[in-house]
Coordinates of C-alpha atoms in Angstrom, one line a residue:
M1 CA 42.7 -32.6 -8.7
F2 CA 45.8 -32.2 -6.5
V3 CA 43.6 -31.8 -3.4
L4 CA 45.9 -33.6 -0.9
N5 CA 49.4 -32.8 -2.4
E6 CA 51.1 -31.4 -5.4
D7 CA 52.2 -34.9 -6.6
F8 CA 54.8 -33.8 -9.1
G9 CA 56.4 -37.2 -8.9
V10 CA 53.8 -38.6 -11.2
F11 CA 55.0 -36.3 -13.9
A12 CA 58.6 -37.1 -13.2
D13 CA 57.9 -40.9 -13.8
T14 CA 56.6 -40.1 -17.2
Q15 CA 59.8 -38.2 -18.0
A16 CA 57.8 -35.1 -18.8
L17 CA 60.6 -32.8 -18.3
W18 CA 58.8 -30.0 -20.1
I19 CA 56.4 -30.0 -17.2
T20 CA 58.6 -30.7 -14.2
E21 CA 61.5 -28.4 -15.2
N22 CA 59.4 -25.6 -16.6
I23 CA 58.9 -22.9 -13.9
Y24 CA 55.7 -21.6 -15.6
M25 CA 54.1 -25.0 -15.7
R26 CA 55.1 -25.6 -12.0
I27 CA 53.3 -22.3 -11.2
L28 CA 50.3 -23.3 -13.2
L29 CA 50.2 -26.7 -11.4
W30 CA 50.5 -24.9 -8.0
I31 CA 47.6 -22.6 -8.9
C32 CA 45.5 -25.7 -9.8
H33 CA 46.4 -27.3 -6.5
I34 CA 45.4 -24.1 -4.5
S35 CA 42.2 -23.7 -6.5
A36 CA 41.3 -27.4 -5.9
L37 CA 41.8 -26.9 -2.1
I38 CA 39.5 -23.8 -2.2
I39 CA 36.8 -25.5 -4.2
F40 CA 36.9 -28.6 -1.9
Q41 CA 36.8 -26.5 1.3
T42 CA 33.9 -24.4 -0.1
A43 CA 32.0 -27.5 -1.0
M44 CA 32.5 -28.9 2.5
I45 CA 31.3 -25.6 4.1
S46 CA 28.3 -25.4 1.9
L47 CA 27.4 -29.0 2.9
F48 CA 28.1 -28.9 6.6
G49 CA 29.1 -25.4 7.7
Q50 CA 26.2 -23.2 6.7
R51 CA 24.2 -24.2 9.8
L52 CA 27.2 -23.3 12.0
V53 CA 27.4 -19.9 10.3
D54 CA 23.7 -19.4 10.8
R55 CA 23.9 -20.3 14.4
F56 CA 26.8 -17.9 14.9
R57 CA 24.7 -15.1 13.2
L58 CA 21.7 -16.0 15.3
Q59 CA 23.4 -15.9 18.7
L60 CA 26.3 -13.5 18.2
G61 CA 25.3 -11.3 15.3
F62 CA 25.2 -7.6 15.7
H63 CA 21.8 -7.1 14.2
R64 CA 19.6 -4.5 15.9
E65 CA 16.3 -6.0 14.8
V66 CA 15.4 -9.7 14.7
Y67 CA 12.3 -10.8 12.8
I68 CA 11.1 -14.3 13.6
I69 CA 8.6 -15.6 11.1
K70 CA 6.7 -18.8 11.9
G71 CA 5.7 -20.1 8.5
G72 CA 7.2 -21.6 5.4
D73 CA 4.9 -20.8 2.5
K74 CA 5.3 -18.4 -0.4
N75 CA 3.7 -15.5 1.6
A76 CA 6.3 -16.0 4.4
V77 CA 9.1 -15.8 1.9
I78 CA 7.7 -12.6 0.3
L79 CA 7.2 -11.0 3.7
G80 CA 10.7 -12.0 4.9
E81 CA 12.3 -10.6 1.7
N82 CA 10.4 -7.3 1.9
I83 CA 11.3 -6.9 5.6
A84 CA 15.0 -7.6 4.8
T85 CA 15.1 -5.2 1.9
Q86 CA 12.7 -2.6 3.3
D87 CA 10.1 -3.3 0.6
N88 CA 12.6 -3.1 -2.3
P89 CA 13.6 -6.6 -3.3
K90 CA 15.9 -5.2 -6.0
S91 CA 18.1 -3.7 -3.3
S92 CA 20.5 -5.4 -0.9
A93 CA 19.3 -6.6 2.5
D94 CA 19.5 -4.3 5.5
P95 CA 22.5 -5.4 7.6
K96 CA 20.7 -4.3 10.8
R97 CA 17.9 -6.8 10.2
L98 CA 18.0 -10.6 10.7
I99 CA 15.2 -12.6 9.3
V100 CA 14.6 -16.1 10.9
F101 CA 12.0 -18.6 9.7
L102 CA 10.6 -21.3 11.9
L103 CA 9.6 -24.3 9.8
E104 CA 7.6 -27.5 10.6
E105 CA 9.3 -30.9 10.3
E106 CA 7.4 -31.8 7.2
D107 CA 8.8 -28.7 5.3
D108 CA 11.7 -29.2 3.0
A109 CA 14.2 -27.1 4.9
E110 CA 17.1 -27.4 2.4
K111 CA 14.9 -26.3 -0.5
F112 CA 13.6 -23.4 1.7
R113 CA 17.1 -22.3 2.6
K114 CA 17.9 -21.8 -1.1
K115 CA 14.9 -19.5 -1.5
I116 CA 15.9 -17.2 1.4
N117 CA 19.7 -17.4 0.9
H118 CA 19.9 -14.3 -1.3
F119 CA 18.6 -12.0 1.4
G120 CA 20.4 -13.6 4.3
G121 CA 17.5 -15.5 5.8
I122 CA 18.0 -18.2 8.4
A123 CA 15.8 -21.3 8.5
R124 CA 15.3 -23.3 11.7
V125 CA 13.1 -26.4 12.1
L126 CA 10.6 -27.0 14.9
D127 CA 10.4 -30.4 16.4
R128 CA 9.7 -32.1 19.7
N129 CA 13.1 -31.1 21.1
H130 CA 13.4 -27.8 19.4
D131 CA 10.1 -26.0 20.0
I132 CA 9.4 -22.2 19.8
K133 CA 10.8 -21.6 23.3
Y134 CA 14.0 -23.3 22.4
Q135 CA 14.3 -21.3 19.2
L136 CA 13.7 -18.0 20.9
N137 CA 16.3 -18.8 23.5
M138 CA 18.7 -19.6 20.6
A139 CA 17.9 -16.2 19.2
R140 CA 18.8 -14.7 22.6
L141 CA 15.4 -13.3 23.4
G142 CA 16.0 -11.5 26.7
N143 CA 19.6 -12.7 26.9
N144 CA 21.6 -9.8 25.5
W145 CA 23.7 -8.9 28.4
L146 CA 26.9 -9.2 26.3
L147 CA 25.4 -7.3 23.3
P148 CA 23.3 -4.2 22.8
A149 CA 19.6 -4.8 23.3
K150 CA 17.8 -6.0 20.2
K151 CA 14.2 -5.4 19.1
Y152 CA 12.2 -8.6 18.3
K153 CA 9.2 -8.9 16.1
I154 CA 7.7 -12.3 16.2
I155 CA 5.2 -13.1 13.3
L156 CA 2.9 -16.1 13.6
M157 CA 1.6 -16.8 10.1
S158 CA 0.2 -20.3 10.6
Q159 CA -3.4 -19.2 10.9
N160 CA -4.4 -22.3 12.8
A161 CA -6.1 -22.9 16.1
S162 CA -2.8 -22.9 18.0
V163 CA -1.8 -19.4 17.1
A164 CA -3.5 -17.9 20.2
D165 CA -1.7 -20.4 22.5
E166 CA 1.6 -19.7 20.8
A167 CA 1.2 -15.9 21.2
H168 CA 0.4 -16.5 24.9
H169 CA 3.4 -18.7 25.5
I170 CA 5.8 -16.2 23.7
A171 CA 4.5 -13.3 25.8
N172 CA 4.8 -15.4 29.0
L173 CA 8.4 -16.4 28.1
A174 CA 9.3 -12.7 27.4
S175 CA 7.7 -11.6 30.6
D176 CA 9.7 -14.1 32.6
K177 CA 12.8 -12.9 31.0
N178 CA 11.9 -9.2 31.7
V179 CA 12.0 -8.2 28.0
P180 CA 11.1 -4.5 27.9
S181 CA 7.7 -3.7 26.2
E182 CA 9.4 -1.6 23.5
N183 CA 11.7 -4.5 22.5
L184 CA 9.0 -7.0 21.5
D185 CA 5.9 -7.0 19.3
I186 CA 3.9 -10.1 18.5
F187 CA 2.0 -10.4 15.2
A188 CA -0.6 -13.1 15.0
F189 CA -2.4 -14.0 11.7
V190 CA -6.1 -15.0 12.1
S191 CA -8.8 -15.8 9.7
S192 CA -11.9 -15.4 11.9
E193 CA -13.3 -13.3 14.7
W194 CA -13.3 -16.4 17.0
E195 CA -9.5 -16.7 16.7
R196 CA -9.0 -13.0 17.3
E197 CA -11.1 -13.1 20.5
K198 CA -9.2 -16.2 21.7
I199 CA -5.9 -14.2 21.5
E200 CA -7.5 -11.4 23.4
N201 CA -8.8 -13.7 26.1
L202 CA -5.4 -15.4 26.6
T203 CA -3.4 -12.1 26.6
Q204 CA -5.7 -9.7 28.4
K205 CA -7.0 -9.7 32.0
K206 CA -10.7 -9.6 32.5
N207 CA -12.4 -6.5 34.1
E208 CA -9.1 -4.7 34.6
E209 CA -7.6 -1.6 33.0
K210 CA -4.2 -3.1 32.2
P211 CA -3.6 -6.1 29.9
K212 CA -2.0 -9.3 31.3
Y213 CA 1.2 -8.6 29.3
Q214 CA 3.0 -5.4 28.5
Y215 CA 3.6 -6.3 24.9
T216 CA 1.7 -5.1 21.8
F217 CA -0.3 -7.9 20.1
H218 CA -1.0 -7.1 16.4
I219 CA -3.9 -9.2 15.2
V220 CA -3.6 -9.6 11.4
N221 CA -6.4 -10.6 9.1
E222 CA -5.3 -11.1 5.4
V223 CA -8.7 -10.2 3.9
D224 CA -9.1 -7.2 6.1
L225 CA -5.6 -6.0 5.0
L226 CA -6.6 -6.3 1.4
I227 CA -9.8 -4.3 2.0
R228 CA -7.9 -1.6 3.9
R229 CA -5.4 -1.3 1.0
M230 CA -8.3 -0.9 -1.4
I231 CA -9.9 1.9 0.6
E232 CA -6.5 3.6 1.2
N233 CA -5.9 3.7 -2.6
H234 CA -9.5 4.6 -3.4
P235 CA -11.1 6.3 -0.4
P236 CA -14.9 7.0 -0.2
F237 CA -14.4 10.7 0.1
A238 CA -12.8 10.8 -3.4
C239 CA -16.0 9.4 -5.0
P240 CA -16.9 12.0 -7.7
G241 CA -20.7 12.1 -7.1
L242 CA -20.7 13.3 -3.5
N243 CA -19.9 16.9 -4.3
F244 CA -18.8 18.2 -0.9
S245 CA -19.5 21.8 0.1
N246 CA -18.5 23.3 3.4
G247 CA -17.7 19.8 4.8
K248 CA -21.1 18.3 3.8
A249 CA -21.9 15.8 1.1
A250 CA -24.6 16.6 -1.4
R251 CA -26.3 13.3 -0.7
S252 CA -25.9 10.0 1.1
F253 CA -22.8 7.8 0.4
C254 CA -24.1 4.6 -1.2
V255 CA -22.3 1.3 -1.9
L256 CA -23.2 -1.9 -3.8
I257 CA -21.7 -5.1 -2.5
I258 CA -22.0 -8.0 -5.0
G259 CA -21.2 -11.3 -3.2
F260 CA -21.4 -11.6 0.6
G261 CA -18.7 -14.0 1.5
T262 CA -15.7 -13.2 3.7
V263 CA -14.5 -10.5 1.3
G264 CA -17.9 -8.9 0.8
Q265 CA -18.6 -8.7 4.5
S266 CA -15.2 -7.2 5.3
A267 CA -15.6 -4.7 2.5
L268 CA -19.0 -3.6 3.8
L269 CA -17.7 -3.1 7.4
R270 CA -14.7 -1.1 6.3
L271 CA -16.7 1.1 4.0
I272 CA -19.1 1.8 6.8
M273 CA -16.2 2.9 9.0
N274 CA -14.8 5.1 6.3
G275 CA -17.9 6.4 4.5
Q276 CA -19.5 8.6 7.1
F277 CA -20.3 12.2 6.0
V278 CA -22.7 14.8 7.1
G279 CA -25.4 15.3 4.4
G280 CA -27.2 12.0 4.5
K281 CA -27.1 8.6 6.2
M282 CA -25.0 6.0 4.4
C283 CA -26.8 3.3 2.6
A284 CA -25.7 -0.1 1.2
I285 CA -27.2 -2.7 -1.2
V286 CA -26.0 -6.3 -0.7
V287 CA -26.6 -8.8 -3.5
D288 CA -26.0 -12.5 -3.1
K289 CA -28.1 -15.5 -4.3
N290 CA -27.6 -17.1 -0.8
I291 CA -28.2 -13.9 1.2
N292 CA -31.0 -15.4 3.3
D293 CA -28.5 -17.9 4.7
L294 CA -25.8 -15.3 5.3
K295 CA -27.5 -12.1 6.6
D296 CA -29.0 -13.4 9.9
C297 CA -25.6 -14.6 11.2
F298 CA -24.0 -11.4 10.0
L299 CA -26.6 -9.1 11.7
H300 CA -26.3 -11.2 14.9
R301 CA -22.5 -10.4 15.0
Y302 CA -23.1 -6.7 14.2
P303 CA -26.6 -6.0 15.6
S304 CA -26.4 -2.1 15.5
L305 CA -25.2 -1.4 12.0
Q306 CA -28.5 0.4 11.3
I307 CA -27.2 3.3 13.5
S308 CA -24.7 4.1 10.8
C309 CA -26.0 2.5 7.6
D310 CA -29.3 1.4 6.0
I311 CA -28.7 -2.0 4.4
D312 CA -30.9 -3.5 1.8
F313 CA -30.3 -7.2 1.3
R314 CA -31.2 -8.7 -2.1
D315 CA -31.3 -12.5 -2.9
Y316 CA -30.4 -12.0 -6.6
D317 CA -28.2 -13.9 -9.0
V318 CA -26.0 -11.3 -10.9
Q319 CA -26.8 -13.2 -14.1
C320 CA -30.6 -12.6 -13.9
D321 CA -32.9 -9.8 -15.0
K322 CA -33.6 -8.8 -11.4
F323 CA -30.0 -7.6 -11.0
F324 CA -30.0 -5.5 -14.1
G325 CA -33.4 -4.2 -13.0
L326 CA -31.8 -3.2 -9.7
L327 CA -29.1 -1.2 -11.6
N328 CA -31.8 0.6 -13.6
A329 CA -33.9 1.4 -10.6
T330 CA -31.0 2.6 -8.3
E331 CA -29.7 6.1 -8.4
N332 CA -26.4 7.4 -7.2
I333 CA -24.2 4.4 -6.3
D334 CA -20.8 5.6 -5.3
Y335 CA -18.8 2.4 -4.7
V336 CA -19.2 -1.1 -6.1
V337 CA -17.4 -4.2 -4.8
T338 CA -17.6 -7.4 -6.8
A339 CA -16.6 -10.2 -4.4
L340 CA -18.2 -13.4 -5.9
N341 CA -16.5 -16.8 -5.8
S342 CA -15.2 -16.5 -9.4
D343 CA -12.6 -14.1 -10.6
E344 CA -14.0 -14.3 -14.1
L345 CA -17.5 -13.6 -12.9
N346 CA -16.3 -10.7 -10.8
K347 CA -14.7 -9.1 -13.9
R348 CA -17.7 -9.8 -16.1
T349 CA -20.1 -8.3 -13.5
A350 CA -17.9 -5.2 -13.2
Q351 CA -18.0 -4.8 -17.0
D352 CA -21.8 -5.0 -16.8
V353 CA -22.0 -2.3 -14.2
Q354 CA -19.6 -0.1 -16.1
L355 CA -21.6 -0.6 -19.3
H356 CA -24.8 0.3 -17.5
Y357 CA -23.4 3.6 -16.3
E358 CA -21.8 4.5 -19.6
R359 CA -25.0 3.8 -21.5
N360 CA -27.0 6.0 -19.2
G361 CA -24.5 8.8 -19.1
K362 CA -24.1 8.6 -15.4
I363 CA -21.1 9.3 -13.2
L364 CA -19.1 6.1 -13.0
P365 CA -18.8 4.9 -9.4
F366 CA -15.6 3.3 -8.0
I367 CA -15.7 -0.3 -9.1
A368 CA -13.5 -2.7 -7.2
I369 CA -12.9 -6.2 -8.5
S370 CA -11.8 -8.9 -6.1
E371 CA -9.2 -11.3 -7.6
K372 CA -8.0 -14.2 -5.5
N373 CA -4.3 -14.4 -5.2
G374 CA -4.2 -11.9 -8.2
F375 CA -1.2 -10.2 -9.7
Q376 CA -0.2 -6.6 -9.0
H377 CA -1.8 -4.5 -11.7
E378 CA 0.0 -1.5 -13.0
N379 CA -3.3 0.1 -14.2
E380 CA -5.0 1.7 -11.3
E381 CA -7.8 3.3 -13.4
N382 CA -11.5 2.7 -12.6
P383 CA -12.5 -0.2 -12.5
F384 CA -9.6 -1.5 -10.5
V385 CA -8.6 -4.9 -9.2
F386 CA -7.6 -5.7 -5.6
G387 CA -6.5 -9.0 -4.0
C388 CA -2.8 -9.2 -4.8
R389 CA -1.1 -10.8 -1.7
E390 CA 2.2 -9.3 -2.7
E391 CA 0.8 -5.9 -2.0
I392 CA 0.1 -6.6 1.6
Y393 CA 3.0 -9.0 2.6
K394 CA 5.2 -6.0 3.1
H395 CA 7.1 -4.5 6.0
S396 CA 5.1 -1.2 5.6
V397 CA 1.7 -3.1 5.7
I398 CA 2.2 -6.0 8.1
I399 CA 4.6 -4.4 10.6
R400 CA 2.7 -1.0 10.0
E401 CA 5.4 1.0 11.7
E402 CA 4.2 4.2 10.0
N403 CA 0.5 3.7 10.8
D404 CA 1.3 2.6 14.3
R405 CA 3.6 5.6 14.8
M406 CA 0.6 7.9 13.9
A407 CA -1.8 6.0 16.2
K408 CA 0.7 6.1 19.0
A409 CA 1.1 9.8 18.5
M410 CA -2.7 10.2 18.7
N411 CA -2.8 8.2 22.0
K412 CA 0.1 10.1 23.5
F413 CA -1.5 13.4 22.6
Y414 CA -4.7 12.5 24.4
K415 CA -2.9 11.0 27.3
E416 CA -1.1 14.3 27.8
K417 CA -4.4 16.3 27.4
Y418 CA -6.9 14.2 29.3
G419 CA -4.9 11.4 31.0
G420 CA -4.8 7.7 30.0
V421 CA -2.3 4.9 29.6
D422 CA 0.7 4.0 27.4
W423 CA 0.2 2.4 24.0
H424 CA 1.2 -1.1 25.1
E425 CA -1.3 -1.0 28.0
L426 CA -4.3 -0.4 25.6
S427 CA -6.5 -3.3 24.6
W428 CA -6.4 -4.4 21.0
F429 CA -9.8 -2.7 20.4
K430 CA -8.6 0.7 21.7
Q431 CA -5.4 0.5 19.6
E432 CA -7.6 -0.2 16.6
S433 CA -9.7 2.8 17.6
N434 CA -6.7 5.0 17.5
R435 CA -5.7 3.6 14.1
A436 CA -9.1 4.3 12.7
S437 CA -9.1 7.8 14.0
T438 CA -5.7 8.6 12.4
D439 CA -6.7 6.9 9.2
F440 CA -9.7 9.3 8.8
I441 CA -7.6 12.4 9.1
S442 CA -7.0 12.4 5.4
A443 CA -10.8 12.5 4.9
M444 CA -11.1 15.5 7.3
L445 CA -8.4 17.4 5.4
Y446 CA -10.2 16.7 2.1
L447 CA -13.5 18.0 3.5
V448 CA -11.7 21.3 4.4
D449 CA -10.0 21.5 1.0
P450 CA -9.3 18.7 -1.5
K451 CA -5.8 20.2 -2.0
L452 CA -4.9 20.4 1.7
N453 CA -2.2 17.8 2.7
A454 CA -1.0 16.7 6.2
E455 CA 2.3 18.7 5.9
E456 CA 0.4 22.0 5.3
A457 CA -2.2 21.2 7.9
A458 CA 0.5 20.6 10.6
K459 CA 1.6 24.2 10.2
M460 CA -1.9 25.7 10.7
Q461 CA -3.4 27.0 13.9
A462 CA -6.7 25.2 13.1
I463 CA -7.9 23.5 10.0
A464 CA -11.5 24.9 10.3
E465 CA -13.6 27.3 12.3
G466 CA -17.3 28.3 12.7
D467 CA -19.8 26.2 10.9
L468 CA -17.2 24.1 9.1
E469 CA -15.6 23.2 12.4
E470 CA -18.9 22.1 13.8
T471 CA -19.7 20.0 10.7
L472 CA -16.3 18.3 11.0
S473 CA -17.0 17.6 14.7
E474 CA -20.3 16.0 13.8
T475 CA -18.5 14.0 11.1
E476 CA -16.0 12.7 13.7
H477 CA -18.9 11.6 15.9
I478 CA -20.7 9.6 13.2
R479 CA -17.3 8.1 12.2
W480 CA -16.8 7.1 15.8
N481 CA -20.2 5.5 15.9
A482 CA -19.5 3.6 12.7
F483 CA -16.3 2.2 14.0
H484 CA -18.0 0.9 17.1
V485 CA -21.0 -0.6 15.4
A486 CA -18.7 -2.3 12.8
M487 CA -16.8 -3.8 15.7
G488 CA -20.1 -5.3 17.1
Y489 CA -21.0 -2.6 19.7
R490 CA -24.6 -2.0 20.8
L491 CA -26.3 1.1 22.2
M492 CA -26.6 1.4 26.0
N493 CA -29.5 3.8 26.8
I494 CA -29.4 6.4 29.6
D495 CA -31.6 4.4 32.0
E496 CA -29.3 1.4 31.6
M497 CA -26.3 3.6 32.4
R498 CA -27.9 4.8 35.6
Q499 CA -28.7 1.2 36.6
R500 CA -25.1 0.2 36.0
F501 CA -23.9 3.1 38.1
E502 CA -25.9 1.9 41.0
K503 CA -23.7 -1.2 41.0
T504 CA -20.3 0.1 40.0
K505 CA -20.4 3.7 41.5
N506 CA -18.1 4.5 38.6
P507 CA -19.4 6.8 35.8
K508 CA -16.9 5.6 33.2
K509 CA -17.6 1.9 33.8
A510 CA -21.3 2.6 33.9
S511 CA -21.3 4.4 30.5
Q512 CA -19.3 1.8 28.5
D513 CA -18.5 -1.9 28.6
E514 CA -15.7 -3.2 26.3
Q515 CA -16.4 -6.9 27.2
A516 CA -20.1 -6.7 26.5
K517 CA -19.6 -4.2 23.7
L518 CA -22.0 -1.5 25.0
H519 CA -21.6 2.3 24.9
V520 CA -24.0 5.1 25.8
C521 CA -22.7 7.4 23.1
L522 CA -24.0 5.5 20.1
V523 CA -26.6 8.1 19.4
S524 CA -27.0 11.0 16.9
W525 CA -25.0 14.2 17.2
Y526 CA -28.1 16.0 18.5
E527 CA -28.8 13.4 21.2
L528 CA -25.3 13.7 22.7
D529 CA -26.3 16.7 24.8
A530 CA -28.8 14.6 26.8
V531 CA -26.2 11.9 27.2
S532 CA -23.6 14.4 28.5
E533 CA -26.1 15.9 31.0
A534 CA -27.0 12.4 32.4
Y535 CA -23.3 11.5 32.7
K536 CA -22.5 14.8 34.5
K537 CA -25.1 13.9 37.1
L538 CA -23.4 10.6 37.7
Q539 CA -20.1 12.4 38.1
S540 CA -21.6 14.6 40.8
L541 CA -22.9 11.5 42.6
A542 CA -19.4 10.0 42.4
N543 CA -17.9 13.3 43.8
E544 CA -16.2 14.0 40.5
E545 CA -16.1 17.4 38.8
P546 CA -19.0 17.3 36.3
T547 CA -17.2 18.8 33.3
H548 CA -17.6 16.0 30.8
D549 CA -19.1 17.0 27.5
Y550 CA -19.1 14.3 24.7
K551 CA -19.6 16.9 21.9
N552 CA -16.5 18.7 23.1
N553 CA -14.5 15.5 22.8
D554 CA -15.3 15.5 19.1
R555 CA -14.7 19.2 18.8
D556 CA -11.3 18.8 20.4
I557 CA -10.2 16.1 17.9
I558 CA -10.9 18.6 15.0
K559 CA -9.4 21.5 16.9
Y560 CA -6.1 19.7 17.7
I561 CA -5.6 18.0 14.3
P562 CA -2.6 20.3 13.4
E563 CA -1.0 19.6 16.8
I564 CA -1.6 15.8 16.4
L565 CA 0.0 15.9 12.9
Q566 CA 3.0 17.7 14.4
K567 CA 3.4 14.9 16.9
M568 CA 3.0 12.3 14.1
E569 CA 6.0 13.9 12.4
E570 CA 8.2 13.6 15.5
K571 CA 10.6 10.6 15.3

């Protein structure tokens, strides 16, 4: 309507003088003409100009943080929106953050753009002529000489065999462009240990202290994140039946894992890492009707779990009398995880366990119900449901800035005290070790006083002294043991350490081997003295000052918790 001109002559031919000679009607027609122009131009821009606008934002935008997400499924959209809005989708997008999605050719790019338009996301399509390298160059990775330096976080969500190669190529490109280590983090989603190890092999030098690249590689496993969130919300130390006194549990921490697939195995390993307390060795009962086909491979991957946990494998069906007989015969279970292949069966089994405890007047354990792609449940009472993907595809969970800030503070503290390397120079395993240590601080504070929080502890000179301090030091050692055996480590005995020293002439390399997953300290608290003495002798032979004491390492962690918490609060 009147797009090209006002065309008043048409009305003149009809002798419609009430239109052509009426000033108000002329104004109305002029408004219609201008409105038609605006609508037409807007339509043209929406059809052909949005990509130009996106390209301008990508190359010349003043965003301080650029998040590049390779993936086009629902989870990618949820993560992108949470990153843009800082985990509050009801709020507006953060103008400092630019979210870029890299899609495959078979994805419906136009439909995807409509999904991400409300939070300002940009969609780019990967093809033969526009690969990841091309798209990173378009995003000006390493080419910010005209603009302030940006921080890039590249998230590979494809979970396929090529993710390790992609992470390698991205790091190589960034290294060639001299991108500073603090300006790039690479997140790679994996679904198996094989994929994780492949990323390590491609990005880390063998038999050297420093990694091949200076960038931090975050290896993300969806199931593991779900279990971590479960334990964060319902930690083992909060189980009501343990009855801590002076840092010691009244009895062993005991878990029941029902279903031993991927979720059940991850739950057992994470509970072993977080369920170590002085007062009794942790125990676990694993129930699965196919357990004989599962346990051998599992124990082959984690051969030394018996150091930290006694595991009883049962080949039961949860719908048979043997399972209910097991419940009747077993005392003092603290944590139950139902992780079968059916959501309905998981819930029904959890109800059976709950009913058993209520009928017998026993303290109800924590009962966790696995739900595949479940919804976020408002009710967090016991039993509780975990498995909602929307709870983990968040900036605070995937990017983990808060958790990593704490872990980096821990590493910085010990670097200043005892020497070491910067965070980005640590291997993935050692970064995980720092994260696990900081994650357990909340348990340490609970053992001192259930009401003690991190803010109060940071102001204290020491959180414990005397017998309690010694108990917490022992707790730290058995926690350290549990982390290592749950990562597949095996015990290296003292004689083997001496033999290795004859070849390496280096006490540290003789006592531990990250590649072979061996460590001489995977012994009980009371056996550490003998290990320390043997290590000191090797230090003397290597002309080093023989002052190393492994027990003091654990004592120092407890002693310096307030100072570590203070560093964690530093921005």
